[in-house]
Amino acid sequence: MGRAGETRVRGPLFSWSTRSGRARIAQAVLLAALFAAGAWLWNNTRANLAARQIHSGFGFLREPAGFAIGEGLVPYSPTDSYLWAFAAGVGNTLRVAACGIALATFLGIIVGVGRLSRNALVRWLCTGYVEVLRNVPLIVQLFAWYLAATEILPEAASPVELAPHVYLSKEGLQFPTPVWARGWGFALAGLGLGILCALALSRWARGRRERTGRRPRGLWLGLLAAAALPIAGWVAGGAPRALDVPEVTAFNVSGGTGVTPEFLALLIGLATFTSAYIAEIVRSGILAVPHGQTEAAEALGLSRHQVLRLVVFPQALRVIIPPLTSQFLNLTKNSSLAVAIGFPDLVSIANTAINQNGQALECIVLIMSVYLTINLATALAMGVYNRRAALVER
Amino acid sequence: MNGPIIEFARVNKWFGKFHVLQDIDLAVGRGERIVVCGPSGSGKSTLIRCINRLEEHQEGRIVVDGVELTEDLRSVERVRREVGMVFQQFNLFPHLRVLENVALAPICVLKLPRKEAEARATQQLARVRIGDQAKKYPGQLSGGQQQRVAIARALCLQPKIMLFDEPTSALDPEMVKEVLDVMLELATQGMTMVVVTHEMGFARSVADRVLFMDQGRIVEQNPPAEFFANPRNERTRDFLAKVLPR
Amino acid sequence: MPLAAEGATPAPDSPRAPPRCARGPGAWLRANLFANVPSAVATLLLAAALVRVLPAAVRWLVTDAVYSPDYAACRALDYRAACWGFVAQKYRLILFGRYPYADQWRPLAATLLVVVALLVTAHPRSWRRWLWPAWVVILAVFLLLMGGGAFGLSRVEPGLWGGLPLTVLLTLVGMAASIPIGIVLAVGRRSHLPLARAASALYIEMVRGVPLITVLFVASFVFPLLLPMGLRLDVLTRVVLGITFFQAAYMAEVVRGGLQALPRGQYEAAISVGLTWWQAQRKVILPQALTLVIPSFVNSLLSTFMDTSLVTVVSMYDLTGALRLALGDPQWRHFFLEGYLFIAAVYFTSCLAMSRYSAWLEHRLGSWARRPEALRA
């Protein structure tokens, strides 16, 4: 009988007979195997690169790119470096992803709620929308939209006028934008300030209501602030009214700001495809809230509006947000299909770069790092949200 | 062989920072029937799960049938052949028929040929009086029937010790009796049993000793007559007041 | 007949039917289309829109369309109706790619063989031991029919395979090869060895975080660098490897979901009767986990099927790629809409069938505890 409290004698480190010993042996073997495989691949790569006389290393990023990029947020010319070209690509990816996410969420919520409608026609149309868009591959849809944009739309000389001075043609969508002046800068600042004021006001109003039971008009005051401050800023800056308006000329539409047909096709294709998945997520989120919740809330005397706002939506949101974020990431990844229709996103530009200088390994590593960073950032944000929103359980 | 068949000496266990077993000293003799009771969270399940190394203790010694439980996997294998366990949630394998459930261990562990394993299994199923359900799947049986199959599965390796972790807690009241009857028969056949349960009637009629555990310690242990008539400790009295019917 | 007691209401002879206003088509219309004012307005607006659009669409698609491969007739249409003559002219190119014209019965036979095999596999009654070897044989026959070189069939290089058979091949081989890798990764991710957990998690998260196009680029540009000098793999093999490695990460998550859904008590019961870790996995854990996730497997099959359309970006002529090849003809290239509608219809019917099947299977398997004789013996 051993004395109580003494530590057990440890066996040999790599013994087969203890659980931890076996674990160490297994891990040592696994490490050796991974190492061996990695070394073999590395050797092969070095030999192949040398045989094809391809340089390695990321030095090429400093050299001039030498190819043009059709559109983008950042100014770019072919004499700029490869690094700047990649940055332009990332900018384009984020641009189409952000617009796509906004549009897809908007459409998805409408269609998702529509699938639960009492009206049979609305239900069938929404179901048809979801089933058709989910069962045809995205790239097929993108090709169709792109060809429609470039073949069916009229020539730039005689565009379709969607709204006064908003023109749609083979060259894309062109719309008026204000000429940048101080007043617009002030207006933007006012908007930011107004939103902050609105948030602060609503928090104050909620606190006031909880303390005294009376409801001050917090919501309306907030909206008023959010609307009034930007206008005040605009006026303060001299009330600039100059607009850059597109006009139809003999050959095309000039002036204003435009988006290319590639961007339009990619945006509409991505947004409609993803909205079908978002519609399903919204629908199952709402259905996931047990009907007993609605019944109990109504039995307490809450109005239908209050039942939705206070009981159904918070619980539905918990179920909806994680897969929704996953769809946002999918949309961002799917934007890489731009390479098929010629929109200069990150993958498209990397493809051009690879074809030019042959440094496939480095370019692919760059692409993957960008996507993995976006993924990681979203995963971290989701983690924070999940911790805050999780239902507290025993 | 003489000496206790299960021995705990100054056994301590932590789950992270939570000290779940504190200085447990226990000796169980051959053929002895022990009932362990106590409030939830007192460590009684952890205690019996340490006996077949489903949980590992960090300090102290546990010796089962002369084999000390250490990191050595061979000792664990030997102990698990001598110890059978019955779980609260039955844990039958739903994708195998009842006969296959019971015959699995003799085939895989004792390396018996299939015919012999199935013969043994049929014998054990008859022992718990459920032989006619041998071809069915667990999902087709009632809770009480499933638990009896689980007992047969544990018995098939012919263990020297049987552990029961709240075997009737997940059963509807009308099925509790059939399982307790089987356990009673096992007891009369001389099996060493350690049972965690809330069924005080069973404790009174079958147990040689009743242990009361609270907050990781064995607070009181006595033969049932003593235990129920004169609980010595304040906490035992509180517990019995809550658990025994008025 | 016993006399009713004083004051008691007489029992009815049989249950009565509901009142007239609560059943029948009138009631259905009222409940579903005209339940309240907004609903009625929506019905009227949508009905009006449909009445305007549907007849025109039907005329464009069906009534006024040209069905024969007559280029002059199609041009004369001037886009006022569909030119299905394009499909009639080019359907063999679209469906079979650049496969030699005279031998196209071979990819047709191969695809039909796989479709029949899928239909047979679909029913749980056929999930027996011989299913796995049968599928190996079927894939071997498929490759033999496509590639030839034996039994009197002329050799056709993989570079010429295309169209629907190529899509089917990429889907099946990609799925089949990714399942074992996925199982290993899933078990590794839940292992108690920190290195195995980290390596599996790293692989899974990295592959799931990048688009498939990137993986296809890796297959296309990087695999030749990774292979020892002198070893050449053709494009088809590299793309199949790429799809396999990509799909394996998603398969791993599917299997992991199944492993997590199993109660821990199953593992404890297995080891408490003395089974080793390997025996417990093989006999108790994996059979249950894999059966649990069969509907998710079908969904993975569906998404692999749709993903194969991306190989057109690396210049392989699957169904989508073959259509683009057909549209390269300057004569017929204006009729792209008809072409895309055609392949969209092919994809749509296959995918809809698979997703309906997956839902049916999930419903069927949900009752496996109650009717186990429907499953593997």
Short mmCIF file of C-alpha atoms in Angstrom, two decimals, chain C:
data_model
loop_
_atom_site.label_atom_id
_atom_site.label_comp_id
_atom_site.label_asym_id
_atom_site.label_seq_id
_atom_site.Cartn_x
_atom_site.Cartn_y
_atom_site.Cartn_z
CA MET C 1 -82.27 1.31 -28.88
CA PRO C 2 -81.96 2.51 -25.30
CA LEU C 3 -84.09 5.46 -24.38
CA ALA C 4 -82.15 8.64 -23.88
CA ALA C 5 -82.13 9.89 -20.31
CA GLU C 6 -84.30 12.91 -19.59
CA GLY C 7 -82.58 16.13 -20.57
CA ALA C 8 -79.65 14.47 -22.35
CA THR C 9 -78.90 15.46 -25.94
CA PRO C 10 -79.14 12.50 -28.33
CA ALA C 11 -75.78 11.26 -29.60
CA PRO C 12 -75.29 11.93 -33.30
CA ASP C 13 -75.31 8.90 -35.58
CA SER C 14 -72.05 9.85 -37.27
CA PRO C 15 -69.61 12.78 -37.28
CA ARG C 16 -71.07 15.65 -39.29
CA ALA C 17 -69.32 17.32 -42.20
CA PRO C 18 -68.12 20.89 -41.70
CA PRO C 19 -70.42 23.69 -42.90
CA ARG C 20 -70.32 24.49 -46.62
CA CYS C 21 -68.57 27.79 -46.26
CA ALA C 22 -65.55 26.19 -44.61
CA ARG C 23 -64.60 23.74 -47.36
CA GLY C 24 -64.30 23.53 -51.11
CA PRO C 25 -62.40 25.63 -53.60
CA GLY C 26 -64.16 28.83 -52.50
CA ALA C 27 -62.82 28.41 -49.01
CA TRP C 28 -59.33 27.71 -50.27
CA LEU C 29 -59.35 30.83 -52.42
CA ARG C 30 -60.57 32.92 -49.55
CA ALA C 31 -57.96 31.61 -47.14
CA ASN C 32 -54.99 31.65 -49.47
CA LEU C 33 -55.48 34.48 -51.87
CA PHE C 34 -57.95 36.90 -50.38
CA ALA C 35 -57.45 36.52 -46.64
CA ASN C 36 -57.18 40.25 -46.01
CA VAL C 37 -56.90 43.46 -47.96
CA PRO C 38 -53.11 43.49 -48.52
CA SER C 39 -53.27 39.86 -49.59
CA ALA C 40 -56.09 40.57 -52.05
CA VAL C 41 -54.20 43.52 -53.50
CA ALA C 42 -51.06 41.42 -53.88
CA THR C 43 -53.04 38.66 -55.58
CA LEU C 44 -54.58 41.08 -58.05
CA LEU C 45 -51.30 42.79 -58.87
CA LEU C 46 -49.37 39.54 -59.29
CA ALA C 47 -52.15 37.97 -61.30
CA ALA C 48 -52.20 40.98 -63.60
CA ALA C 49 -48.44 40.80 -64.06
CA LEU C 50 -48.54 37.07 -64.72
CA VAL C 51 -51.32 37.48 -67.28
CA ARG C 52 -49.13 39.95 -69.16
CA VAL C 53 -45.87 38.01 -68.93
CA LEU C 54 -46.78 34.33 -69.14
CA PRO C 55 -48.44 34.18 -72.55
CA ALA C 56 -45.59 36.18 -74.09
CA ALA C 57 -43.05 33.87 -72.48
CA VAL C 58 -44.86 30.79 -73.68
CA ARG C 59 -45.00 32.23 -77.19
CA TRP C 60 -41.29 33.01 -77.11
CA LEU C 61 -40.28 29.68 -75.66
CA VAL C 62 -42.63 27.26 -77.32
CA THR C 63 -45.24 28.42 -79.76
CA ASP C 64 -43.33 30.65 -82.15
CA ALA C 65 -39.98 28.92 -81.70
CA VAL C 66 -37.97 27.25 -84.40
CA TYR C 67 -37.08 23.64 -83.62
CA SER C 68 -35.19 22.52 -86.67
CA PRO C 69 -31.51 23.30 -87.14
CA ASP C 70 -32.29 25.83 -89.85
CA TYR C 71 -29.99 28.81 -89.57
CA ALA C 72 -31.88 30.94 -92.05
CA ALA C 73 -35.18 30.44 -90.22
CA CYS C 74 -33.54 31.32 -86.93
CA ARG C 75 -32.05 34.52 -88.32
CA ALA C 76 -35.42 35.43 -89.74
CA LEU C 77 -36.91 35.22 -86.27
CA ASP C 78 -34.85 38.24 -85.23
CA TYR C 79 -35.03 37.25 -81.55
CA ARG C 80 -38.81 37.40 -81.47
CA ALA C 81 -38.88 33.73 -80.53
CA ALA C 82 -36.49 31.05 -79.32
CA CYS C 83 -34.24 29.26 -81.76
CA TRP C 84 -34.09 25.72 -80.44
CA GLY C 85 -32.51 24.82 -83.73
CA PHE C 86 -29.22 25.84 -82.12
CA VAL C 87 -29.65 23.09 -79.56
CA ALA C 88 -30.77 20.65 -82.26
CA GLN C 89 -27.66 21.50 -84.27
CA LYS C 90 -25.13 21.47 -81.47
CA TYR C 91 -26.52 19.15 -78.83
CA ARG C 92 -23.93 16.47 -79.40
CA LEU C 93 -21.13 18.95 -78.96
CA ILE C 94 -22.73 20.32 -75.81
CA LEU C 95 -23.48 16.95 -74.27
CA PHE C 96 -20.31 15.07 -75.22
CA GLY C 97 -17.67 17.74 -75.81
CA ARG C 98 -14.94 16.98 -78.28
CA TYR C 99 -15.37 13.22 -78.06
CA PRO C 100 -14.99 11.58 -81.49
CA TYR C 101 -18.34 11.75 -83.24
CA ALA C 102 -18.55 8.11 -84.27
CA ASP C 103 -17.81 6.78 -80.78
CA GLN C 104 -20.26 8.94 -78.88
CA TRP C 105 -22.39 5.94 -78.02
CA ARG C 106 -19.69 5.10 -75.49
CA PRO C 107 -20.00 8.20 -73.25
CA LEU C 108 -23.78 7.89 -73.62
CA ALA C 109 -23.69 4.29 -72.42
CA ALA C 110 -21.31 5.18 -69.62
CA THR C 111 -23.53 8.03 -68.36
CA LEU C 112 -26.67 5.88 -68.53
CA LEU C 113 -24.87 3.15 -66.60
CA VAL C 114 -24.01 5.59 -63.82
CA VAL C 115 -27.52 7.04 -63.73
CA VAL C 116 -29.06 3.57 -63.40
CA ALA C 117 -26.54 2.66 -60.71
CA LEU C 118 -27.43 5.85 -58.81
CA LEU C 119 -31.12 5.07 -59.02
CA VAL C 120 -30.50 1.58 -57.62
CA THR C 121 -28.26 2.90 -54.84
CA ALA C 122 -30.86 5.45 -53.91
CA HIS C 123 -33.15 3.01 -52.23
CA PRO C 124 -32.04 2.00 -48.72
CA ARG C 125 -33.12 -1.54 -49.48
CA SER C 126 -30.06 -1.95 -51.65
CA TRP C 127 -27.55 -0.88 -48.99
CA ARG C 128 -25.85 -4.22 -48.57
CA ARG C 129 -22.27 -5.36 -48.44
CA TRP C 130 -21.98 -5.81 -52.19
CA LEU C 131 -22.76 -2.15 -52.88
CA TRP C 132 -19.19 -0.88 -52.43
CA PRO C 133 -17.49 -3.45 -54.70
CA ALA C 134 -20.32 -2.96 -57.21
CA TRP C 135 -19.57 0.74 -57.42
CA VAL C 136 -15.87 0.08 -57.93
CA VAL C 137 -16.76 -2.19 -60.84
CA ILE C 138 -19.13 0.42 -62.27
CA LEU C 139 -16.49 3.14 -62.14
CA ALA C 140 -14.00 0.81 -63.79
CA VAL C 141 -16.47 0.06 -66.58
CA PHE C 142 -17.14 3.80 -66.93
CA LEU C 143 -13.45 4.55 -67.37
CA LEU C 144 -13.08 1.68 -69.77
CA LEU C 145 -15.96 2.84 -71.94
CA MET C 146 -14.68 6.39 -71.99
CA GLY C 147 -11.00 5.69 -72.42
CA GLY C 148 -11.02 2.54 -74.46
CA GLY C 149 -7.80 0.82 -75.38
CA ALA C 150 -9.14 -2.68 -74.64
CA PHE C 151 -11.89 -5.04 -75.73
CA GLY C 152 -11.78 -3.66 -79.25
CA LEU C 153 -12.61 -0.09 -78.19
CA SER C 154 -10.37 2.55 -79.70
CA ARG C 155 -8.36 4.64 -77.33
CA VAL C 156 -9.73 8.13 -76.61
CA GLU C 157 -7.48 10.43 -74.62
CA PRO C 158 -8.82 12.01 -71.44
CA GLY C 159 -8.16 15.40 -72.99
CA LEU C 160 -11.04 14.76 -75.41
CA TRP C 161 -13.56 13.74 -72.77
CA GLY C 162 -16.14 16.40 -72.21
CA GLY C 163 -19.75 17.39 -71.69
CA LEU C 164 -22.10 15.59 -69.34
CA PRO C 165 -19.96 12.44 -68.90
CA LEU C 166 -17.07 14.61 -67.77
CA THR C 167 -19.29 16.36 -65.24
CA VAL C 168 -20.48 12.98 -63.96
CA LEU C 169 -16.93 11.63 -63.76
CA LEU C 170 -15.59 14.65 -61.87
CA THR C 171 -18.50 14.53 -59.44
CA LEU C 172 -18.33 10.82 -58.69
CA VAL C 173 -14.60 10.39 -58.42
CA GLY C 174 -14.29 13.63 -56.47
CA MET C 175 -16.93 12.48 -53.97
CA ALA C 176 -15.71 8.90 -53.71
CA ALA C 177 -12.10 9.85 -53.11
CA SER C 178 -12.92 12.66 -50.71
CA ILE C 179 -15.00 10.50 -48.35
CA PRO C 180 -12.16 8.43 -46.83
CA ILE C 181 -9.92 11.49 -46.58
CA GLY C 182 -12.75 13.38 -44.96
CA ILE C 183 -13.35 10.62 -42.39
CA VAL C 184 -9.65 10.59 -41.46
CA LEU C 185 -9.65 14.38 -41.09
CA ALA C 186 -12.82 14.38 -39.00
CA VAL C 187 -11.55 11.69 -36.63
CA GLY C 188 -8.23 13.51 -36.48
CA ARG C 189 -9.89 16.78 -35.59
CA ARG C 190 -11.59 15.14 -32.60
CA SER C 191 -8.52 13.19 -31.57
CA HIS C 192 -6.89 13.55 -28.17
CA LEU C 193 -3.50 14.06 -29.88
CA PRO C 194 -2.88 17.82 -30.07
CA LEU C 195 -0.77 17.52 -33.22
CA ALA C 196 -3.44 15.56 -35.09
CA ARG C 197 -6.10 18.02 -33.98
CA ALA C 198 -4.04 21.01 -35.07
CA ALA C 199 -3.02 19.53 -38.41
CA SER C 200 -6.59 18.51 -39.29
CA ALA C 201 -8.06 21.83 -38.17
CA LEU C 202 -5.43 23.75 -40.11
CA TYR C 203 -6.11 21.84 -43.31
CA ILE C 204 -9.88 22.05 -42.98
CA GLU C 205 -10.02 25.74 -42.17
CA MET C 206 -7.51 26.69 -44.84
CA VAL C 207 -9.28 24.79 -47.59
CA ARG C 208 -12.73 25.95 -46.54
CA GLY C 209 -11.60 29.56 -46.43
CA VAL C 210 -10.51 29.83 -50.05
CA PRO C 211 -12.64 29.70 -53.19
CA LEU C 212 -12.67 26.59 -55.37
CA ILE C 213 -11.14 28.57 -58.21
CA THR C 214 -8.00 29.01 -56.14
CA VAL C 215 -7.79 25.26 -55.62
CA LEU C 216 -8.27 24.71 -59.36
CA PHE C 217 -5.45 27.20 -60.00
CA VAL C 218 -3.29 25.25 -57.57
CA ALA C 219 -4.14 22.06 -59.40
CA SER C 220 -3.41 23.70 -62.71
CA PHE C 221 -0.27 25.71 -61.94
CA VAL C 222 1.23 24.38 -58.73
CA PHE C 223 0.81 20.59 -58.92
CA PRO C 224 3.28 20.32 -61.83
CA LEU C 225 5.84 22.04 -59.60
CA LEU C 226 5.22 19.72 -56.68
CA LEU C 227 5.66 16.49 -58.58
CA PRO C 228 9.08 14.93 -58.98
CA MET C 229 10.79 15.83 -62.24
CA GLY C 230 9.80 13.51 -65.02
CA LEU C 231 6.38 12.62 -63.59
CA ARG C 232 3.62 14.23 -65.60
CA LEU C 233 -0.03 14.15 -64.72
CA ASP C 234 -2.56 15.22 -67.31
CA VAL C 235 -4.98 18.04 -66.63
CA LEU C 236 -7.91 15.76 -65.88
CA THR C 237 -6.07 13.88 -63.13
CA ARG C 238 -4.81 17.10 -61.59
CA VAL C 239 -8.27 18.66 -61.59
CA VAL C 240 -9.76 15.51 -60.06
CA LEU C 241 -7.11 15.67 -57.32
CA GLY C 242 -7.89 19.34 -56.75
CA ILE C 243 -11.63 18.71 -56.44
CA THR C 244 -10.94 15.76 -54.13
CA PHE C 245 -8.73 17.73 -51.75
CA PHE C 246 -11.22 20.62 -51.75
CA GLN C 247 -14.25 18.47 -51.13
CA ALA C 248 -12.45 16.45 -48.42
CA ALA C 249 -12.43 19.47 -46.13
CA TYR C 250 -16.19 19.91 -46.43
CA MET C 251 -16.74 16.17 -46.07
CA ALA C 252 -14.68 16.29 -42.87
CA GLU C 253 -17.05 18.83 -41.39
CA VAL C 254 -20.05 16.74 -42.37
CA VAL C 255 -18.60 13.61 -40.72
CA ARG C 256 -17.57 15.64 -37.68
CA GLY C 257 -21.18 16.76 -37.31
CA GLY C 258 -22.23 13.14 -37.21
CA LEU C 259 -19.55 12.23 -34.68
CA GLN C 260 -20.64 15.09 -32.46
CA ALA C 261 -24.27 14.11 -32.68
CA LEU C 262 -23.57 10.72 -31.16
CA PRO C 263 -24.04 10.66 -27.40
CA ARG C 264 -20.80 10.21 -25.51
CA GLY C 265 -22.39 7.29 -23.70
CA GLN C 266 -21.98 5.12 -26.80
CA TYR C 267 -18.19 5.43 -26.62
CA GLU C 268 -18.21 4.87 -22.86
CA ALA C 269 -20.38 1.78 -23.15
CA ALA C 270 -18.06 0.40 -25.82
CA ILE C 271 -14.90 0.88 -23.81
CA SER C 272 -16.48 -0.26 -20.57
CA VAL C 273 -17.00 -3.73 -22.09
CA GLY C 274 -13.34 -3.70 -23.01
CA LEU C 275 -13.26 -2.69 -26.70
CA THR C 276 -10.11 -0.82 -27.75
CA TRP C 277 -10.35 2.63 -29.29
CA TRP C 278 -10.04 1.22 -32.80
CA GLN C 279 -12.66 -1.44 -32.20
CA ALA C 280 -15.03 1.11 -30.71
CA GLN C 281 -14.62 3.41 -33.73
CA ARG C 282 -15.06 0.62 -36.26
CA LYS C 283 -17.96 -1.25 -34.67
CA VAL C 284 -19.89 1.38 -32.77
CA ILE C 285 -19.04 5.00 -33.52
CA LEU C 286 -18.42 5.25 -37.26
CA PRO C 287 -21.32 3.05 -38.43
CA GLN C 288 -23.75 5.22 -36.50
CA ALA C 289 -22.14 8.57 -37.35
CA LEU C 290 -21.91 7.86 -41.07
CA THR C 291 -25.51 6.69 -41.29
CA LEU C 292 -26.62 9.84 -39.47
CA VAL C 293 -25.04 12.09 -42.05
CA ILE C 294 -26.18 10.34 -45.22
CA PRO C 295 -28.56 13.19 -46.13
CA SER C 296 -25.67 15.62 -45.74
CA PHE C 297 -23.61 13.39 -48.02
CA VAL C 298 -26.27 13.75 -50.67
CA ASN C 299 -26.13 17.53 -50.25
CA SER C 300 -22.36 17.38 -50.68
CA LEU C 301 -22.86 15.36 -53.84
CA LEU C 302 -25.20 18.08 -55.05
CA SER C 303 -22.75 20.87 -54.38
CA THR C 304 -19.86 18.94 -55.96
CA PHE C 305 -22.03 18.43 -59.04
CA MET C 306 -22.64 22.16 -59.25
CA ASP C 307 -19.00 23.02 -58.52
CA THR C 308 -17.71 20.95 -61.42
CA SER C 309 -19.00 23.70 -63.71
CA LEU C 310 -16.02 25.78 -62.58
CA VAL C 311 -13.52 23.62 -64.43
CA THR C 312 -14.35 25.62 -67.52
CA VAL C 313 -12.09 28.30 -66.03
CA VAL C 314 -9.10 25.96 -66.33
CA SER C 315 -10.04 25.13 -69.88
CA MET C 316 -11.77 21.84 -69.41
CA TYR C 317 -14.88 21.20 -71.41
CA ASP C 318 -17.48 19.94 -68.99
CA LEU C 319 -21.13 20.66 -69.73
CA THR C 320 -20.70 24.42 -69.25
CA GLY C 321 -17.38 24.51 -71.04
CA ALA C 322 -18.72 22.54 -73.96
CA LEU C 323 -21.55 25.04 -74.37
CA ARG C 324 -19.04 27.87 -74.50
CA LEU C 325 -17.20 25.88 -77.14
CA ALA C 326 -20.43 25.53 -79.11
CA LEU C 327 -21.09 29.26 -78.76
CA GLY C 328 -17.68 29.91 -80.24
CA ASP C 329 -19.23 29.25 -83.63
CA PRO C 330 -19.70 32.78 -85.07
CA GLN C 331 -22.86 31.72 -86.87
CA TRP C 332 -24.77 30.48 -83.87
CA ARG C 333 -23.28 32.59 -81.14
CA HIS C 334 -26.25 34.95 -80.94
CA PHE C 335 -28.42 32.17 -79.60
CA PHE C 336 -26.58 31.95 -76.30
CA LEU C 337 -29.80 32.31 -74.32
CA GLU C 338 -31.25 29.11 -75.72
CA GLY C 339 -28.01 27.29 -75.02
CA TYR C 340 -27.84 28.46 -71.43
CA LEU C 341 -31.50 27.62 -70.90
CA PHE C 342 -30.77 24.12 -72.17
CA ILE C 343 -27.89 23.39 -69.80
CA ALA C 344 -29.67 25.22 -66.98
CA ALA C 345 -32.54 22.78 -67.51
CA VAL C 346 -30.16 19.82 -67.32
CA TYR C 347 -28.56 21.10 -64.11
CA PHE C 348 -31.90 22.11 -62.66
CA THR C 349 -33.59 18.75 -63.11
CA SER C 350 -30.61 16.81 -61.76
CA CYS C 351 -30.13 19.09 -58.77
CA LEU C 352 -33.82 19.32 -57.95
CA ALA C 353 -34.05 15.52 -58.06
CA MET C 354 -31.06 15.21 -55.73
CA SER C 355 -32.35 17.72 -53.21
CA ARG C 356 -35.82 16.18 -53.14
CA TYR C 357 -34.17 12.79 -52.68
CA SER C 358 -32.10 14.13 -49.81
CA ALA C 359 -35.22 15.42 -48.06
CA TRP C 360 -37.02 12.13 -48.59
CA LEU C 361 -34.02 10.20 -47.29
CA GLU C 362 -33.78 12.32 -44.20
CA HIS C 363 -37.42 11.68 -43.47
CA ARG C 364 -36.98 7.98 -44.11
CA LEU C 365 -33.86 7.63 -42.01
CA GLY C 366 -35.44 9.58 -39.18
CA SER C 367 -37.50 6.53 -38.45
CA TRP C 368 -34.63 4.08 -38.54
CA ALA C 369 -35.01 3.34 -34.89
CA ARG C 370 -38.51 2.15 -35.51
CA ARG C 371 -38.17 0.28 -38.77
CA PRO C 372 -34.63 -1.00 -38.91
CA GLU C 373 -35.41 -3.85 -41.28
CA ALA C 374 -35.47 -1.28 -44.06
CA LEU C 375 -31.76 -0.70 -43.57
CA ARG C 376 -28.61 -2.71 -43.87
CA ALA C 377 -28.97 -6.20 -42.41
#
